[in-house]
PDB file of C-alpha atoms and ligand atoms in Angstrom:
ATOM      1  CA  UNK X   1      76.196 -62.998  13.727  1.00  0.00           C
ATOM      2  CA  UNK X   2      72.387 -62.726  13.492  1.00  0.00           C
ATOM      3  CA  UNK X   3      70.418 -59.486  13.822  1.00  0.00           C
ATOM      4  CA  UNK X   4      67.664 -58.959  16.424  1.00  0.00           C
ATOM      5  CA  UNK X   5      64.750 -59.932  14.181  1.00  0.00           C
ATOM      6  CA  UNK X   6      66.427 -63.211  13.279  1.00  0.00           C
ATOM      7  CA  UNK X   7      67.252 -63.923  16.921  1.00  0.00           C
ATOM      8  CA  UNK X   8      63.662 -63.215  17.949  1.00  0.00           C
ATOM      9  CA  UNK X   9      62.229 -65.644  15.397  1.00  0.00           C
ATOM     10  CA  UNK X  10      64.893 -68.207  16.210  1.00  0.00           C
ATOM     11  CA  UNK X  11      64.250 -68.056  19.946  1.00  0.00           C
ATOM     12  CA  UNK X  12      60.453 -67.664  19.738  1.00  0.00           C
ATOM     13  CA  UNK X  13      59.479 -69.409  16.524  1.00  0.00           C
ATOM     14  CA  UNK X  14      55.905 -68.689  15.388  1.00  0.00           C
ATOM     15  CA  UNK X  15      53.603 -71.448  14.154  1.00  0.00           C
ATOM     16  CA  UNK X  16      55.969 -74.313  14.831  1.00  0.00           C
ATOM     17  CA  UNK X  17      54.738 -77.903  15.004  1.00  0.00           C
ATOM     18  CA  UNK X  18      52.908 -80.533  13.020  1.00  0.00           C
ATOM     19  CA  UNK X  19      49.401 -79.804  11.674  1.00  0.00           C
ATOM     20  CA  UNK X  20      46.544 -82.283  11.830  1.00  0.00           C
ATOM     21  CA  UNK X  21      44.824 -82.787   8.489  1.00  0.00           C
ATOM     22  CA  UNK X  22      46.709 -80.203   6.420  1.00  0.00           C
ATOM     23  CA  UNK X  23      45.456 -79.317   2.923  1.00  0.00           C
ATOM     24  CA  UNK X  24      49.000 -79.546   1.611  1.00  0.00           C
ATOM     25  CA  UNK X  25      52.498 -80.470   2.793  1.00  0.00           C
ATOM     26  CA  UNK X  26      55.831 -79.464   1.303  1.00  0.00           C
ATOM     27  CA  UNK X  27      59.217 -80.822   2.259  1.00  0.00           C
ATOM     28  CA  UNK X  28      62.627 -79.805   1.032  1.00  0.00           C
ATOM     29  CA  UNK X  29      66.128 -80.776   2.010  1.00  0.00           C
ATOM     30  CA  UNK X  30      69.264 -78.709   1.855  1.00  0.00           C
ATOM     31  CA  UNK X  31      71.963 -80.550  -0.068  1.00  0.00           C
ATOM     32  CA  UNK X  32      74.737 -78.552   1.536  1.00  0.00           C
ATOM     33  CA  UNK X  33      74.010 -79.330   5.172  1.00  0.00           C
ATOM     34  CA  UNK X  34      71.421 -82.123   5.118  1.00  0.00           C
ATOM     35  CA  UNK X  35      68.838 -80.018   6.954  1.00  0.00           C
ATOM     36  CA  UNK X  36      65.138 -80.540   6.292  1.00  0.00           C
ATOM     37  CA  UNK X  37      62.158 -78.196   6.243  1.00  0.00           C
ATOM     38  CA  UNK X  38      58.509 -79.178   6.245  1.00  0.00           C
ATOM     39  CA  UNK X  39      55.606 -76.752   5.723  1.00  0.00           C
ATOM     40  CA  UNK X  40      51.940 -77.560   6.354  1.00  0.00           C
ATOM     41  CA  UNK X  41      49.130 -75.386   5.000  1.00  0.00           C
ATOM     42  CA  UNK X  42      45.387 -75.273   5.534  1.00  0.00           C
ATOM     43  CA  UNK X  43      43.584 -73.747   2.565  1.00  0.00           C
ATOM     44  CA  UNK X  44      40.029 -72.468   2.419  1.00  0.00           C
ATOM     45  CA  UNK X  45      38.494 -70.725  -0.595  1.00  0.00           C
ATOM     46  CA  UNK X  46      41.914 -70.193  -2.140  1.00  0.00           C
ATOM     47  CA  UNK X  47      43.306 -68.547   0.990  1.00  0.00           C
ATOM     48  CA  UNK X  48      45.967 -69.913   3.351  1.00  0.00           C
ATOM     49  CA  UNK X  49      44.050 -69.929   6.607  1.00  0.00           C
ATOM     50  CA  UNK X  50      46.758 -71.601   8.626  1.00  0.00           C
ATOM     51  CA  UNK X  51      50.403 -72.540   8.217  1.00  0.00           C
ATOM     52  CA  UNK X  52      52.837 -74.467  10.388  1.00  0.00           C
ATOM     53  CA  UNK X  53      56.398 -75.617   9.976  1.00  0.00           C
ATOM     54  CA  UNK X  54      58.818 -78.187  11.289  1.00  0.00           C
ATOM     55  CA  UNK X  55      62.508 -77.946  10.635  1.00  0.00           C
ATOM     56  CA  UNK X  56      65.620 -79.849  11.421  1.00  0.00           C
ATOM     57  CA  UNK X  57      67.894 -77.001  10.602  1.00  0.00           C
ATOM     58  CA  UNK X  58      70.038 -74.154  11.800  1.00  0.00           C
ATOM     59  CA  UNK X  59      68.956 -70.863  13.378  1.00  0.00           C
ATOM     60  CA  UNK X  60      68.628 -69.122  10.019  1.00  0.00           C
ATOM     61  CA  UNK X  61      66.373 -71.900   8.718  1.00  0.00           C
ATOM     62  CA  UNK X  62      64.159 -71.725  11.805  1.00  0.00           C
ATOM     63  CA  UNK X  63      63.922 -67.932  11.664  1.00  0.00           C
ATOM     64  CA  UNK X  64      63.168 -67.996   7.926  1.00  0.00           C
ATOM     65  CA  UNK X  65      60.321 -70.466   8.288  1.00  0.00           C
ATOM     66  CA  UNK X  66      58.937 -68.641  11.299  1.00  0.00           C
ATOM     67  CA  UNK X  67      58.833 -65.277   9.517  1.00  0.00           C
ATOM     68  CA  UNK X  68      57.463 -66.935   6.378  1.00  0.00           C
ATOM     69  CA  UNK X  69      54.443 -68.277   8.284  1.00  0.00           C
ATOM     70  CA  UNK X  70      53.642 -64.730   9.375  1.00  0.00           C
ATOM     71  CA  UNK X  71      54.043 -63.390   5.830  1.00  0.00           C
ATOM     72  CA  UNK X  72      51.766 -66.035   4.349  1.00  0.00           C
ATOM     73  CA  UNK X  73      48.838 -66.374   6.720  1.00  0.00           C
ATOM     74  CA  UNK X  74      45.686 -64.891   5.158  1.00  0.00           C
ATOM     75  CA  UNK X  75      47.243 -64.634   1.696  1.00  0.00           C
ATOM     76  CA  UNK X  76      45.774 -66.167  -1.456  1.00  0.00           C
ATOM     77  CA  UNK X  77      47.657 -69.075  -3.040  1.00  0.00           C
ATOM     78  CA  UNK X  78      48.794 -66.786  -5.881  1.00  0.00           C
ATOM     79  CA  UNK X  79      50.145 -64.207  -3.443  1.00  0.00           C
ATOM     80  CA  UNK X  80      51.915 -66.926  -1.468  1.00  0.00           C
ATOM     81  CA  UNK X  81      53.450 -68.401  -4.623  1.00  0.00           C
ATOM     82  CA  UNK X  82      54.856 -64.992  -5.501  1.00  0.00           C
ATOM     83  CA  UNK X  83      56.878 -64.826  -2.264  1.00  0.00           C
ATOM     84  CA  UNK X  84      60.552 -65.215  -3.061  1.00  0.00           C
ATOM     85  CA  UNK X  85      63.499 -66.427  -1.031  1.00  0.00           C
ATOM     86  CA  UNK X  86      64.859 -62.895  -1.106  1.00  0.00           C
ATOM     87  CA  UNK X  87      61.661 -61.431   0.352  1.00  0.00           C
ATOM     88  CA  UNK X  88      61.926 -63.876   3.251  1.00  0.00           C
ATOM     89  CA  UNK X  89      65.504 -62.826   3.956  1.00  0.00           C
ATOM     90  CA  UNK X  90      64.554 -59.125   3.588  1.00  0.00           C
ATOM     91  CA  UNK X  91      61.690 -59.557   6.053  1.00  0.00           C
ATOM     92  CA  UNK X  92      64.279 -60.812   8.534  1.00  0.00           C
ATOM     93  CA  UNK X  93      66.324 -57.672   8.008  1.00  0.00           C
ATOM     94  CA  UNK X  94      68.903 -59.649   6.071  1.00  0.00           C
ATOM     95  CA  UNK X  95      70.971 -62.738   6.786  1.00  0.00           C
ATOM     96  CA  UNK X  96      74.714 -63.303   6.743  1.00  0.00           C
ATOM     97  CA  UNK X  97      75.805 -64.211   3.200  1.00  0.00           C
ATOM     98  CA  UNK X  98      76.885 -67.703   4.284  1.00  0.00           C
ATOM     99  CA  UNK X  99      73.388 -68.317   5.627  1.00  0.00           C
ATOM    100  CA  UNK X 100      71.376 -67.193   2.604  1.00  0.00           C
ATOM    101  CA  UNK X 101      71.006 -70.764   1.344  1.00  0.00           C
ATOM    102  CA  UNK X 102      69.273 -71.691   4.611  1.00  0.00           C
ATOM    103  CA  UNK X 103      66.546 -69.130   4.018  1.00  0.00           C
ATOM    104  CA  UNK X 104      65.787 -70.658   0.616  1.00  0.00           C
ATOM    105  CA  UNK X 105      64.292 -73.689   2.307  1.00  0.00           C
ATOM    106  CA  UNK X 106      61.289 -71.769   3.614  1.00  0.00           C
ATOM    107  CA  UNK X 107      59.824 -70.383   0.381  1.00  0.00           C
ATOM    108  CA  UNK X 108      60.728 -73.562  -1.519  1.00  0.00           C
ATOM    109  CA  UNK X 109      58.878 -75.738   1.004  1.00  0.00           C
ATOM    110  CA  UNK X 110      55.882 -73.378   0.877  1.00  0.00           C
ATOM    111  CA  UNK X 111      55.734 -73.579  -2.906  1.00  0.00           C
ATOM    112  CA  UNK X 112      55.844 -77.383  -2.683  1.00  0.00           C
ATOM    113  CA  UNK X 113      53.026 -77.403  -0.130  1.00  0.00           C
ATOM    114  CA  UNK X 114      50.871 -75.338  -2.518  1.00  0.00           C
ATOM    115  CA  UNK X 115      51.747 -77.729  -5.366  1.00  0.00           C
ATOM    116  CA  UNK X 116      50.774 -80.665  -3.149  1.00  0.00           C
ATOM    117  CA  UNK X 117      47.458 -79.000  -2.319  1.00  0.00           C
ATOM    118  CA  UNK X 118      46.700 -78.333  -5.988  1.00  0.00           C
ATOM    119  CA  UNK X 119      47.549 -81.905  -6.960  1.00  0.00           C
ATOM    120  CA  UNK X 120      45.172 -83.227  -4.323  1.00  0.00           C
ATOM    121  CA  UNK X 121      42.416 -80.984  -5.717  1.00  0.00           C
ATOM    122  CA  UNK X 122      42.741 -82.440  -9.195  1.00  0.00           C
ATOM    123  CA  UNK X 123      43.259 -86.061  -8.101  1.00  0.00           C
TER     124      UNK X 123
HETATM  125 FE1  FES K   1      71.439 -76.143   7.149  1.00  0.00          FE
HETATM  126 FE2  FES K   1      71.212 -73.619   7.596  1.00  0.00          FE
HETATM  127  S1  FES K   1      73.007 -74.810   7.816  1.00  0.00           S
HETATM  128  S2  FES K   1      69.725 -74.915   6.849  1.00  0.00           S
END
């Protein structure tokens, strides 16, 4: 049911694992299935230097977060905030309609991680 790009990211996820001393962390849960996504970012001079993810989710959620980390690395915070759930799914070459909600976790968790980083800056 998944295309080749999705399968590749699902089977060989990029940038998976916890990050030591992240600049920001974002976590979101999916109400429908109870799955959880966590994104860690390292920010330097307004640029996302590094990004990792952890997910307790399905193949589409894993593939979405994996491809998102590749889309975001080296981007400014503004550029990263502009990434939409649809862009993530498009980058994967599309997802089955029933799995679109899974891909939403990735961009949402990223946006939360950026929010967390910004809050820490002003604290
Ligand atoms: Fe839960 Fe996909 S079924 S994230």
